[in-house]
């Protein structure tokens, strides 16, 4: 059985990382076009760096850990004999920390920086600024940006994701509002024979495409659903 999982901010919410669109969400107090578009970065790189620096510091300050849903997915992948791909829209590293192996972070990774001049991708845990020099190329100053995907940019791994979606037998979408494309369109690319399961606190604009909609917290519902699959009771 080929299993494709898509995760969004809801899976990390209970680990203490705010979602984007909820009350007190990440967009609260920020205009999306200021902090999550290439135009916003060109207009005011310092503002964008400050937004991501704060999130990066929180991610590594020791207060945030993978939750039961991240751990259950990693355990499921370890025990699964077919193909498995975990596509995450999240830029945190909680799936990797939980032990998931085949993770595709389609919107990038907060703990990486990308050189706008060369395209090189560097592991990155410090703050970034317009004055940051590349440690390996000290003459290159101010060329690094967060290795994330902003609106208007093409997410990573598109060919791999959609090719896998077309031949998957089980698709599970967890904790995503399904309003941001192309991620929200993955479900529509799964074949008619595929079983589609959505786990979320609330309905989403894509809910009607799923045969099974489970409403509740990811920390509870993801381990429960994966265990029911393993036991053959679902
Ligand atoms: C829980 C829970 C708990 C809470 N348990 N659940 C018009 C129509 C269609 C498309 C477009 C359009 N105009 C423009 C576009 C394209 C645009 C787009 O989709 N815009 C829409 C907003 C209209 N998309 C793009 O620009 C993308 N690129 C693109 O399209 O390129 C062209 C292309 C063409 C053809 C092929 C391929 C490409 C790029 C999108 C980049 C998104 N970037 C961001 C920022 C990343 C960096 C960062 O983190 O700062 O990605 S935006 C933000 O939204 C972030 C997220 O990954 C993404 C999705 O959010 P997510 O994860 O769904 O979070 P929330 O907060 O929205 O929802 C949380 C959910 O969890 C909720 O449902 C809760 O109920 C639930 N929840 N707690 C279970 N405990």
PDB file of C-alpha atoms and ligand atoms in Angstrom:
ATOM      1  CA  UNK A   1       0.000   0.000   0.000  1.00  0.00           C
ATOM      2  CA  UNK A   2       1.352   3.430  -0.985  1.00  0.00           C
ATOM      3  CA  UNK A   3       0.653   6.000   1.702  1.00  0.00           C
ATOM      4  CA  UNK A   4       0.841   9.749   1.195  1.00  0.00           C
ATOM      5  CA  UNK A   5       0.507  12.058   4.194  1.00  0.00           C
ATOM      6  CA  UNK A   6       0.141  15.831   3.975  1.00  0.00           C
ATOM      7  CA  UNK A   7       0.587  17.848   7.143  1.00  0.00           C
ATOM      8  CA  UNK A   8      -0.039  21.502   7.958  1.00  0.00           C
ATOM      9  CA  UNK A   9       0.359  23.861  10.868  1.00  0.00           C
ATOM     10  CA  UNK A  10      -2.337  22.094  12.926  1.00  0.00           C
ATOM     11  CA  UNK A  11      -0.073  19.123  13.589  1.00  0.00           C
ATOM     12  CA  UNK A  12       2.485  21.361  15.270  1.00  0.00           C
ATOM     13  CA  UNK A  13      -0.020  23.589  17.095  1.00  0.00           C
ATOM     14  CA  UNK A  14      -0.074  21.423  20.204  1.00  0.00           C
ATOM     15  CA  UNK A  15       3.738  21.533  20.276  1.00  0.00           C
ATOM     16  CA  UNK A  16       3.438  25.286  20.784  1.00  0.00           C
ATOM     17  CA  UNK A  17       3.908  26.565  17.228  1.00  0.00           C
ATOM     18  CA  UNK A  18       1.021  28.857  16.286  1.00  0.00           C
ATOM     19  CA  UNK A  19      -0.961  28.104  13.128  1.00  0.00           C
ATOM     20  CA  UNK A  20      -1.231  30.803  10.467  1.00  0.00           C
ATOM     21  CA  UNK A  21      -4.894  31.512  10.256  1.00  0.00           C
ATOM     22  CA  UNK A  22      -6.262  30.821  13.732  1.00  0.00           C
ATOM     23  CA  UNK A  23      -6.877  33.395  16.451  1.00  0.00           C
ATOM     24  CA  UNK A  24      -3.449  34.460  17.690  1.00  0.00           C
ATOM     25  CA  UNK A  25      -2.122  32.898  14.482  1.00  0.00           C
ATOM     26  CA  UNK A  26       1.217  33.756  12.922  1.00  0.00           C
ATOM     27  CA  UNK A  27      -0.401  36.223  10.559  1.00  0.00           C
ATOM     28  CA  UNK A  28      -1.887  38.074  13.543  1.00  0.00           C
ATOM     29  CA  UNK A  29      -0.185  41.450  13.567  1.00  0.00           C
ATOM     30  CA  UNK A  30       1.481  40.821  10.182  1.00  0.00           C
ATOM     31  CA  UNK A  31       0.316  41.485   6.668  1.00  0.00           C
ATOM     32  CA  UNK A  32       0.940  38.320   4.665  1.00  0.00           C
ATOM     33  CA  UNK A  33       2.173  40.363   1.728  1.00  0.00           C
ATOM     34  CA  UNK A  34       4.768  42.031   3.992  1.00  0.00           C
ATOM     35  CA  UNK A  35       6.335  38.879   5.435  1.00  0.00           C
ATOM     36  CA  UNK A  36       5.517  36.031   3.045  1.00  0.00           C
ATOM     37  CA  UNK A  37       6.071  37.323  -0.470  1.00  0.00           C
ATOM     38  CA  UNK A  38       9.223  38.043  -2.495  1.00  0.00           C
ATOM     39  CA  UNK A  39       7.938  41.607  -2.969  1.00  0.00           C
ATOM     40  CA  UNK A  40       7.661  42.079   0.799  1.00  0.00           C
ATOM     41  CA  UNK A  41      11.241  40.855   1.180  1.00  0.00           C
ATOM     42  CA  UNK A  42      12.494  43.235  -1.512  1.00  0.00           C
ATOM     43  CA  UNK A  43      10.644  46.124   0.151  1.00  0.00           C
ATOM     44  CA  UNK A  44      11.829  45.487   3.688  1.00  0.00           C
ATOM     45  CA  UNK A  45      14.211  42.545   4.159  1.00  0.00           C
ATOM     46  CA  UNK A  46      14.906  43.535   7.774  1.00  0.00           C
ATOM     47  CA  UNK A  47      11.233  43.115   8.691  1.00  0.00           C
ATOM     48  CA  UNK A  48      11.063  39.686   7.048  1.00  0.00           C
ATOM     49  CA  UNK A  49      14.304  38.549   8.682  1.00  0.00           C
ATOM     50  CA  UNK A  50      12.942  39.649  12.077  1.00  0.00           C
ATOM     51  CA  UNK A  51       9.751  37.590  11.509  1.00  0.00           C
ATOM     52  CA  UNK A  52      11.705  34.415  10.704  1.00  0.00           C
ATOM     53  CA  UNK A  53      14.479  35.038  13.255  1.00  0.00           C
ATOM     54  CA  UNK A  54      11.881  35.057  16.031  1.00  0.00           C
ATOM     55  CA  UNK A  55      10.331  31.812  14.801  1.00  0.00           C
ATOM     56  CA  UNK A  56      13.762  30.181  14.354  1.00  0.00           C
ATOM     57  CA  UNK A  57      14.843  31.112  17.889  1.00  0.00           C
ATOM     58  CA  UNK A  58      11.637  29.648  19.340  1.00  0.00           C
ATOM     59  CA  UNK A  59      12.039  26.447  17.336  1.00  0.00           C
ATOM     60  CA  UNK A  60      15.467  25.756  18.807  1.00  0.00           C
ATOM     61  CA  UNK A  61      15.147  27.172  22.330  1.00  0.00           C
ATOM     62  CA  UNK A  62      14.328  23.746  23.777  1.00  0.00           C
ATOM     63  CA  UNK A  63      10.675  24.467  24.579  1.00  0.00           C
ATOM     64  CA  UNK A  64       9.262  22.812  21.462  1.00  0.00           C
ATOM     65  CA  UNK A  65       9.206  19.063  20.813  1.00  0.00           C
ATOM     66  CA  UNK A  66       7.400  16.709  18.465  1.00  0.00           C
ATOM     67  CA  UNK A  67       3.933  15.723  19.670  1.00  0.00           C
ATOM     68  CA  UNK A  68       2.107  12.380  19.699  1.00  0.00           C
ATOM     69  CA  UNK A  69       0.968  12.855  16.076  1.00  0.00           C
ATOM     70  CA  UNK A  70       4.526  13.420  14.788  1.00  0.00           C
ATOM     71  CA  UNK A  71       5.720  10.403  16.754  1.00  0.00           C
ATOM     72  CA  UNK A  72       2.870   8.157  15.582  1.00  0.00           C
ATOM     73  CA  UNK A  73       3.602   9.019  11.932  1.00  0.00           C
ATOM     74  CA  UNK A  74       7.282   8.176  12.367  1.00  0.00           C
ATOM     75  CA  UNK A  75       6.388   4.879  14.025  1.00  0.00           C
ATOM     76  CA  UNK A  76       3.873   4.079  11.282  1.00  0.00           C
ATOM     77  CA  UNK A  77       6.515   4.719   8.607  1.00  0.00           C
ATOM     78  CA  UNK A  78       8.990   2.421  10.409  1.00  0.00           C
ATOM     79  CA  UNK A  79       6.477  -0.428  10.443  1.00  0.00           C
ATOM     80  CA  UNK A  80       4.994   0.157   6.995  1.00  0.00           C
ATOM     81  CA  UNK A  81       6.066  -2.273   4.290  1.00  0.00           C
ATOM     82  CA  UNK A  82       4.847  -0.283   1.244  1.00  0.00           C
ATOM     83  CA  UNK A  83       5.915   3.107  -0.004  1.00  0.00           C
ATOM     84  CA  UNK A  84       5.445   6.099   2.283  1.00  0.00           C
ATOM     85  CA  UNK A  85       5.858   9.823   1.648  1.00  0.00           C
ATOM     86  CA  UNK A  86       5.274  12.524   4.241  1.00  0.00           C
ATOM     87  CA  UNK A  87       4.770  15.917   2.602  1.00  0.00           C
ATOM     88  CA  UNK A  88       4.734  18.748   5.086  1.00  0.00           C
ATOM     89  CA  UNK A  89       3.854  22.373   4.532  1.00  0.00           C
ATOM     90  CA  UNK A  90       5.492  23.153   7.848  1.00  0.00           C
ATOM     91  CA  UNK A  91       8.935  24.699   7.980  1.00  0.00           C
ATOM     92  CA  UNK A  92       9.630  23.380  11.477  1.00  0.00           C
ATOM     93  CA  UNK A  93      11.685  20.197  11.809  1.00  0.00           C
ATOM     94  CA  UNK A  94       9.350  18.299  14.128  1.00  0.00           C
ATOM     95  CA  UNK A  95       8.703  15.398  11.749  1.00  0.00           C
ATOM     96  CA  UNK A  96      12.445  14.881  11.273  1.00  0.00           C
ATOM     97  CA  UNK A  97      13.025  15.139  15.041  1.00  0.00           C
ATOM     98  CA  UNK A  98      10.297  12.542  15.632  1.00  0.00           C
ATOM     99  CA  UNK A  99      12.202  10.145  13.370  1.00  0.00           C
ATOM    100  CA  UNK A 100      10.272  10.385  10.098  1.00  0.00           C
ATOM    101  CA  UNK A 101      12.591   9.514   7.226  1.00  0.00           C
ATOM    102  CA  UNK A 102      10.868  10.208   3.940  1.00  0.00           C
ATOM    103  CA  UNK A 103       9.870  13.824   4.619  1.00  0.00           C
ATOM    104  CA  UNK A 104       9.384  16.384   1.873  1.00  0.00           C
ATOM    105  CA  UNK A 105       9.125  19.927   3.287  1.00  0.00           C
ATOM    106  CA  UNK A 106       7.355  21.527   0.324  1.00  0.00           C
ATOM    107  CA  UNK A 107       7.391  25.061   1.796  1.00  0.00           C
ATOM    108  CA  UNK A 108      11.030  24.886   2.854  1.00  0.00           C
ATOM    109  CA  UNK A 109      12.865  24.639   6.152  1.00  0.00           C
ATOM    110  CA  UNK A 110      13.358  27.277   8.823  1.00  0.00           C
ATOM    111  CA  UNK A 111      16.724  25.848   9.848  1.00  0.00           C
ATOM    112  CA  UNK A 112      18.191  26.430   6.394  1.00  0.00           C
ATOM    113  CA  UNK A 113      19.247  29.575   4.541  1.00  0.00           C
ATOM    114  CA  UNK A 114      19.487  29.992   0.795  1.00  0.00           C
ATOM    115  CA  UNK A 115      21.982  32.128  -1.086  1.00  0.00           C
ATOM    116  CA  UNK A 116      20.090  34.304  -3.543  1.00  0.00           C
ATOM    117  CA  UNK A 117      23.211  34.604  -5.703  1.00  0.00           C
ATOM    118  CA  UNK A 118      24.221  30.967  -6.067  1.00  0.00           C
ATOM    119  CA  UNK A 119      21.193  28.984  -4.867  1.00  0.00           C
ATOM    120  CA  UNK A 120      23.368  27.199  -2.289  1.00  0.00           C
ATOM    121  CA  UNK A 121      21.462  25.937   0.738  1.00  0.00           C
ATOM    122  CA  UNK A 122      23.168  26.137   4.129  1.00  0.00           C
ATOM    123  CA  UNK A 123      22.171  24.706   7.503  1.00  0.00           C
ATOM    124  CA  UNK A 124      21.296  27.747   9.611  1.00  0.00           C
ATOM    125  CA  UNK A 125      20.486  28.219  13.299  1.00  0.00           C
ATOM    126  CA  UNK A 126      21.446  31.867  13.844  1.00  0.00           C
ATOM    127  CA  UNK A 127      19.620  35.070  13.094  1.00  0.00           C
ATOM    128  CA  UNK A 128      19.827  36.349   9.519  1.00  0.00           C
ATOM    129  CA  UNK A 129      20.144  40.007   8.569  1.00  0.00           C
ATOM    130  CA  UNK A 130      20.914  42.106   5.521  1.00  0.00           C
ATOM    131  CA  UNK A 131      24.481  42.240   6.853  1.00  0.00           C
ATOM    132  CA  UNK A 132      24.979  38.500   7.285  1.00  0.00           C
ATOM    133  CA  UNK A 133      28.073  37.205   5.488  1.00  0.00           C
ATOM    134  CA  UNK A 134      28.226  33.632   4.250  1.00  0.00           C
ATOM    135  CA  UNK A 135      30.566  31.747   6.606  1.00  0.00           C
ATOM    136  CA  UNK A 136      32.040  29.807   3.672  1.00  0.00           C
ATOM    137  CA  UNK A 137      32.233  32.833   1.309  1.00  0.00           C
ATOM    138  CA  UNK A 138      32.868  35.871   3.554  1.00  0.00           C
ATOM    139  CA  UNK A 139      32.836  38.255   0.576  1.00  0.00           C
ATOM    140  CA  UNK A 140      29.170  37.459  -0.020  1.00  0.00           C
ATOM    141  CA  UNK A 141      27.245  39.734   2.331  1.00  0.00           C
ATOM    142  CA  UNK A 142      23.461  40.038   2.534  1.00  0.00           C
ATOM    143  CA  UNK A 143      22.821  37.271   0.019  1.00  0.00           C
ATOM    144  CA  UNK A 144      21.126  34.824   2.386  1.00  0.00           C
ATOM    145  CA  UNK A 145      17.365  34.533   2.769  1.00  0.00           C
ATOM    146  CA  UNK A 146      15.228  32.071   4.716  1.00  0.00           C
ATOM    147  CA  UNK A 147      14.926  28.795   2.771  1.00  0.00           C
ATOM    148  CA  UNK A 148      11.140  28.996   2.651  1.00  0.00           C
ATOM    149  CA  UNK A 149       8.491  29.262  -0.070  1.00  0.00           C
ATOM    150  CA  UNK A 150       6.575  32.525  -0.226  1.00  0.00           C
ATOM    151  CA  UNK A 151       3.383  33.277  -2.149  1.00  0.00           C
ATOM    152  CA  UNK A 152       4.097  33.398  -5.856  1.00  0.00           C
ATOM    153  CA  UNK A 153       7.076  31.017  -5.553  1.00  0.00           C
ATOM    154  CA  UNK A 154       7.012  27.396  -6.622  1.00  0.00           C
ATOM    155  CA  UNK A 155       7.002  24.904  -3.752  1.00  0.00           C
ATOM    156  CA  UNK A 156       9.660  22.184  -3.615  1.00  0.00           C
ATOM    157  CA  UNK A 157       9.206  18.640  -4.872  1.00  0.00           C
ATOM    158  CA  UNK A 158       6.162  19.282  -7.048  1.00  0.00           C
ATOM    159  CA  UNK A 159       6.898  16.520  -9.570  1.00  0.00           C
ATOM    160  CA  UNK A 160       7.603  13.951  -6.868  1.00  0.00           C
ATOM    161  CA  UNK A 161       4.516  14.887  -4.844  1.00  0.00           C
ATOM    162  CA  UNK A 162       2.033  14.805  -7.708  1.00  0.00           C
ATOM    163  CA  UNK A 163       3.520  11.654  -9.242  1.00  0.00           C
ATOM    164  CA  UNK A 164       3.173   9.889  -5.889  1.00  0.00           C
ATOM    165  CA  UNK A 165      -0.347  11.280  -5.350  1.00  0.00           C
ATOM    166  CA  UNK A 166      -1.459   9.759  -8.639  1.00  0.00           C
ATOM    167  CA  UNK A 167      -0.527   6.266  -7.505  1.00  0.00           C
ATOM    168  CA  UNK A 168      -1.264   6.350  -3.785  1.00  0.00           C
ATOM    169  CA  UNK A 169      -3.726   4.022  -2.077  1.00  0.00           C
ATOM    170  CA  UNK A 170      -4.198   6.062   1.083  1.00  0.00           C
ATOM    171  CA  UNK A 171      -4.004   9.830   1.421  1.00  0.00           C
ATOM    172  CA  UNK A 172      -4.151  11.423   4.872  1.00  0.00           C
ATOM    173  CA  UNK A 173      -4.346  15.218   5.273  1.00  0.00           C
ATOM    174  CA  UNK A 174      -3.665  16.405   8.801  1.00  0.00           C
ATOM    175  CA  UNK A 175      -4.073  19.891  10.305  1.00  0.00           C
ATOM    176  CA  UNK A 176      -4.181  21.959   7.159  1.00  0.00           C
ATOM    177  CA  UNK A 177      -6.810  24.569   6.298  1.00  0.00           C
ATOM    178  CA  UNK A 178      -6.595  23.532   2.608  1.00  0.00           C
ATOM    179  CA  UNK A 179      -6.702  27.087   1.329  1.00  0.00           C
ATOM    180  CA  UNK A 180      -3.139  27.323   0.005  1.00  0.00           C
ATOM    181  CA  UNK A 181      -2.368  25.815  -3.395  1.00  0.00           C
ATOM    182  CA  UNK A 182      -0.841  23.677  -4.786  1.00  0.00           C
ATOM    183  CA  UNK A 183      -0.923  21.732  -1.473  1.00  0.00           C
ATOM    184  CA  UNK A 184      -4.721  22.018  -1.278  1.00  0.00           C
ATOM    185  CA  UNK A 185      -4.964  20.467  -4.744  1.00  0.00           C
ATOM    186  CA  UNK A 186      -3.085  17.258  -3.923  1.00  0.00           C
ATOM    187  CA  UNK A 187      -6.250  15.453  -2.826  1.00  0.00           C
ATOM    188  CA  UNK A 188      -7.812  16.060  -6.239  1.00  0.00           C
ATOM    189  CA  UNK A 189      -4.856  14.304  -7.888  1.00  0.00           C
ATOM    190  CA  UNK A 190      -5.306  11.050  -5.993  1.00  0.00           C
ATOM    191  CA  UNK A 191      -6.906   8.227  -8.009  1.00  0.00           C
ATOM    192  CA  UNK A 192     -10.547   7.141  -7.539  1.00  0.00           C
ATOM    193  CA  UNK A 193      -9.325   3.943  -5.866  1.00  0.00           C
ATOM    194  CA  UNK A 194      -7.492   5.889  -3.162  1.00  0.00           C
ATOM    195  CA  UNK A 195      -8.912   6.179   0.329  1.00  0.00           C
ATOM    196  CA  UNK A 196      -8.828   9.819   1.500  1.00  0.00           C
ATOM    197  CA  UNK A 197      -8.819  10.717   5.175  1.00  0.00           C
ATOM    198  CA  UNK A 198      -8.850  14.224   6.631  1.00  0.00           C
ATOM    199  CA  UNK A 199      -7.959  14.856  10.260  1.00  0.00           C
ATOM    200  CA  UNK A 200      -8.643  18.390  11.453  1.00  0.00           C
ATOM    201  CA  UNK A 201     -10.399  20.301  14.208  1.00  0.00           C
ATOM    202  CA  UNK A 202     -12.744  21.781  11.603  1.00  0.00           C
ATOM    203  CA  UNK A 203     -14.126  21.318   8.102  1.00  0.00           C
ATOM    204  CA  UNK A 204     -12.059  22.726   5.248  1.00  0.00           C
ATOM    205  CA  UNK A 205     -12.952  23.762   1.686  1.00  0.00           C
ATOM    206  CA  UNK A 206     -11.676  20.332   0.547  1.00  0.00           C
ATOM    207  CA  UNK A 207     -13.524  18.199   3.130  1.00  0.00           C
ATOM    208  CA  UNK A 208     -16.108  16.919   0.642  1.00  0.00           C
ATOM    209  CA  UNK A 209     -13.335  15.191  -1.325  1.00  0.00           C
ATOM    210  CA  UNK A 210     -12.511  12.919   1.644  1.00  0.00           C
ATOM    211  CA  UNK A 211     -14.390   9.682   2.367  1.00  0.00           C
ATOM    212  CA  UNK A 212     -13.361   9.857   6.014  1.00  0.00           C
ATOM    213  CA  UNK A 213     -13.297  13.113   7.956  1.00  0.00           C
ATOM    214  CA  UNK A 214     -12.103  12.866  11.522  1.00  0.00           C
ATOM    215  CA  UNK A 215     -12.721  15.913  13.684  1.00  0.00           C
ATOM    216  CA  UNK A 216     -10.476  16.389  16.689  1.00  0.00           C
ATOM    217  CA  UNK A 217      -6.982  17.134  17.856  1.00  0.00           C
ATOM    218  CA  UNK A 218      -4.144  15.685  15.835  1.00  0.00           C
ATOM    219  CA  UNK A 219      -2.430  14.531  19.043  1.00  0.00           C
ATOM    220  CA  UNK A 220      -5.369  12.222  19.767  1.00  0.00           C
ATOM    221  CA  UNK A 221      -6.810  11.372  16.359  1.00  0.00           C
ATOM    222  CA  UNK A 222      -3.628  10.650  14.399  1.00  0.00           C
ATOM    223  CA  UNK A 223      -2.269   7.969  16.780  1.00  0.00           C
ATOM    224  CA  UNK A 224      -5.781   6.507  17.087  1.00  0.00           C
ATOM    225  CA  UNK A 225      -6.348   6.333  13.327  1.00  0.00           C
ATOM    226  CA  UNK A 226      -2.906   4.898  12.552  1.00  0.00           C
ATOM    227  CA  UNK A 227      -3.329   2.285  15.264  1.00  0.00           C
ATOM    228  CA  UNK A 228      -6.726   1.291  13.813  1.00  0.00           C
ATOM    229  CA  UNK A 229      -5.072   0.847  10.404  1.00  0.00           C
ATOM    230  CA  UNK A 230      -2.342  -1.298  11.916  1.00  0.00           C
ATOM    231  CA  UNK A 231      -4.862  -3.417  13.803  1.00  0.00           C
ATOM    232  CA  UNK A 232      -7.023  -3.730  10.693  1.00  0.00           C
ATOM    233  CA  UNK A 233     -10.068  -2.331  12.478  1.00  0.00           C
ATOM    234  CA  UNK A 234     -10.443   0.599  10.115  1.00  0.00           C
TER     235      UNK A 234
HETATM  236  C1  LIG B   1      -5.687  21.430  13.980  1.00  0.00           C
HETATM  237  C2  LIG B   1      -5.190  21.611  15.247  1.00  0.00           C
HETATM  238  C3  LIG B   1      -4.996  20.467  15.988  1.00  0.00           C
HETATM  239  C4  LIG B   1      -5.350  23.535  14.423  1.00  0.00           C
HETATM  240  N1  LIG B   1      -5.280  19.271  15.463  1.00  0.00           N
HETATM  241  N2  LIG B   1      -5.959  20.253  13.466  1.00  0.00           N
HETATM  242  C5  LIG B   1      -6.204  31.821  -6.315  1.00  0.00           C
HETATM  243  C6  LIG B   1      -6.641  30.516  -6.368  1.00  0.00           C
HETATM  244  C7  LIG B   1      -5.754  29.460  -6.173  1.00  0.00           C
HETATM  245  C8  LIG B   1      -4.425  29.687  -5.934  1.00  0.00           C
HETATM  246  C9  LIG B   1      -3.986  30.991  -5.898  1.00  0.00           C
HETATM  247  C10 LIG B   1      -4.862  32.050  -6.102  1.00  0.00           C
HETATM  248  N3  LIG B   1      -4.160  33.209  -5.982  1.00  0.00           N
HETATM  249  C11 LIG B   1      -2.870  32.889  -5.720  1.00  0.00           C
HETATM  250  C12 LIG B   1      -2.753  31.549  -5.662  1.00  0.00           C
HETATM  251  C13 LIG B   1      -1.544  30.765  -5.382  1.00  0.00           C
HETATM  252  C14 LIG B   1      -1.139  30.832  -3.922  1.00  0.00           C
HETATM  253  C15 LIG B   1      -2.336  30.483  -3.052  1.00  0.00           C
HETATM  254  O1  LIG B   1      -2.652  29.344  -2.803  1.00  0.00           O
HETATM  255  N4  LIG B   1      -3.020  31.496  -2.522  1.00  0.00           N
HETATM  256  C16 LIG B   1      -4.232  31.267  -1.757  1.00  0.00           C
HETATM  257  C17 LIG B   1      -4.076  31.830  -0.340  1.00  0.00           C
HETATM  258  C18 LIG B   1      -5.376  31.897  -2.494  1.00  0.00           C
HETATM  259  N5  LIG B   1      -0.095  29.839  -3.762  1.00  0.00           N
HETATM  260  C19 LIG B   1       1.174  30.117  -4.022  1.00  0.00           C
HETATM  261  O2  LIG B   1       1.551  31.241  -4.334  1.00  0.00           O
HETATM  262  C20 LIG B   1       2.141  28.968  -3.963  1.00  0.00           C
HETATM  263  N6  LIG B   1       2.876  28.908  -5.145  1.00  0.00           N
HETATM  264  C21 LIG B   1       2.299  28.709  -6.342  1.00  0.00           C
HETATM  265  O3  LIG B   1       1.098  28.562  -6.486  1.00  0.00           O
HETATM  266  O4  LIG B   1       3.197  28.669  -7.374  1.00  0.00           O
HETATM  267  C22 LIG B   1       2.687  28.510  -8.712  1.00  0.00           C
HETATM  268  C23 LIG B   1       2.530  27.057  -9.071  1.00  0.00           C
HETATM  269  C24 LIG B   1       1.794  26.746 -10.170  1.00  0.00           C
HETATM  270  C25 LIG B   1       1.627  25.419 -10.527  1.00  0.00           C
HETATM  271  C26 LIG B   1       2.221  24.404  -9.792  1.00  0.00           C
HETATM  272  C27 LIG B   1       2.955  24.737  -8.709  1.00  0.00           C
HETATM  273  C28 LIG B   1       3.104  26.055  -8.348  1.00  0.00           C
HETATM  274  C29 LIG B   1       3.117  29.125  -2.817  1.00  0.00           C
HETATM  275  C30 LIG B   1       2.454  29.011  -1.486  1.00  0.00           C
HETATM  276  C31 LIG B   1       3.467  29.293  -0.392  1.00  0.00           C
HETATM  277  C32 LIG B   1       2.841  29.262   0.983  1.00  0.00           C
HETATM  278  N7  LIG B   1       3.770  29.742   1.940  1.00  0.00           N
HETATM  279  C33 LIG B   1       3.417  29.749   3.338  1.00  0.00           C
HETATM  280  C34 LIG B   1       4.572  30.382   4.146  1.00  0.00           C
HETATM  281  C35 LIG B   1       5.745  29.383   4.239  1.00  0.00           C
HETATM  282  C36 LIG B   1       6.849  29.905   5.096  1.00  0.00           C
HETATM  283  C37 LIG B   1       6.396  30.182   6.513  1.00  0.00           C
HETATM  284  O5  LIG B   1       6.075  29.250   7.262  1.00  0.00           O
HETATM  285  O6  LIG B   1       6.387  31.360   6.870  1.00  0.00           O
HETATM  286  O7  LIG B   1       3.168  28.426   3.793  1.00  0.00           O
HETATM  287  S1  LIG B   1       1.862  30.587   3.664  1.00  0.00           S
HETATM  288  C38 LIG B   1       1.340  29.499   4.949  1.00  0.00           C
HETATM  289  O8  LIG B   1       0.147  28.787   4.549  1.00  0.00           O
HETATM  290  C39 LIG B   1       2.462  28.442   5.061  1.00  0.00           C
HETATM  291  C40 LIG B   1       1.670  27.189   5.265  1.00  0.00           C
HETATM  292  O9  LIG B   1       2.449  26.076   4.929  1.00  0.00           O
HETATM  293  C41 LIG B   1       0.464  27.405   4.370  1.00  0.00           C
HETATM  294  C42 LIG B   1      -0.698  26.544   4.695  1.00  0.00           C
HETATM  295  O10 LIG B   1      -1.159  26.778   5.977  1.00  0.00           O
HETATM  296  P1  LIG B   1      -1.684  25.566   6.878  1.00  0.00           P
HETATM  297  O11 LIG B   1      -0.573  24.679   7.225  1.00  0.00           O
HETATM  298  O12 LIG B   1      -2.852  24.954   6.242  1.00  0.00           O
HETATM  299  O13 LIG B   1      -2.059  26.341   8.236  1.00  0.00           O
HETATM  300  P2  LIG B   1      -3.416  27.100   8.628  1.00  0.00           P
HETATM  301  O14 LIG B   1      -3.114  27.975   9.793  1.00  0.00           O
HETATM  302  O15 LIG B   1      -4.019  27.757   7.460  1.00  0.00           O
HETATM  303  O16 LIG B   1      -4.425  25.956   9.067  1.00  0.00           O
HETATM  304  C43 LIG B   1      -4.208  25.171  10.221  1.00  0.00           C
HETATM  305  C44 LIG B   1      -5.280  24.091  10.245  1.00  0.00           C
HETATM  306  O17 LIG B   1      -5.008  23.229  11.329  1.00  0.00           O
HETATM  307  C45 LIG B   1      -6.706  24.621  10.433  1.00  0.00           C
HETATM  308  O18 LIG B   1      -7.547  23.977   9.484  1.00  0.00           O
HETATM  309  C46 LIG B   1      -7.080  24.191  11.859  1.00  0.00           C
HETATM  310  O19 LIG B   1      -8.443  23.828  11.978  1.00  0.00           O
HETATM  311  C47 LIG B   1      -6.206  22.972  12.038  1.00  0.00           C
HETATM  312  N8  LIG B   1      -5.797  22.724  13.407  1.00  0.00           N
HETATM  313  N9  LIG B   1      -5.009  22.996  15.466  1.00  0.00           N
HETATM  314  C48 LIG B   1      -5.791  19.236  14.187  1.00  0.00           C
HETATM  315  N10 LIG B   1      -4.525  20.550  17.276  1.00  0.00           N
END
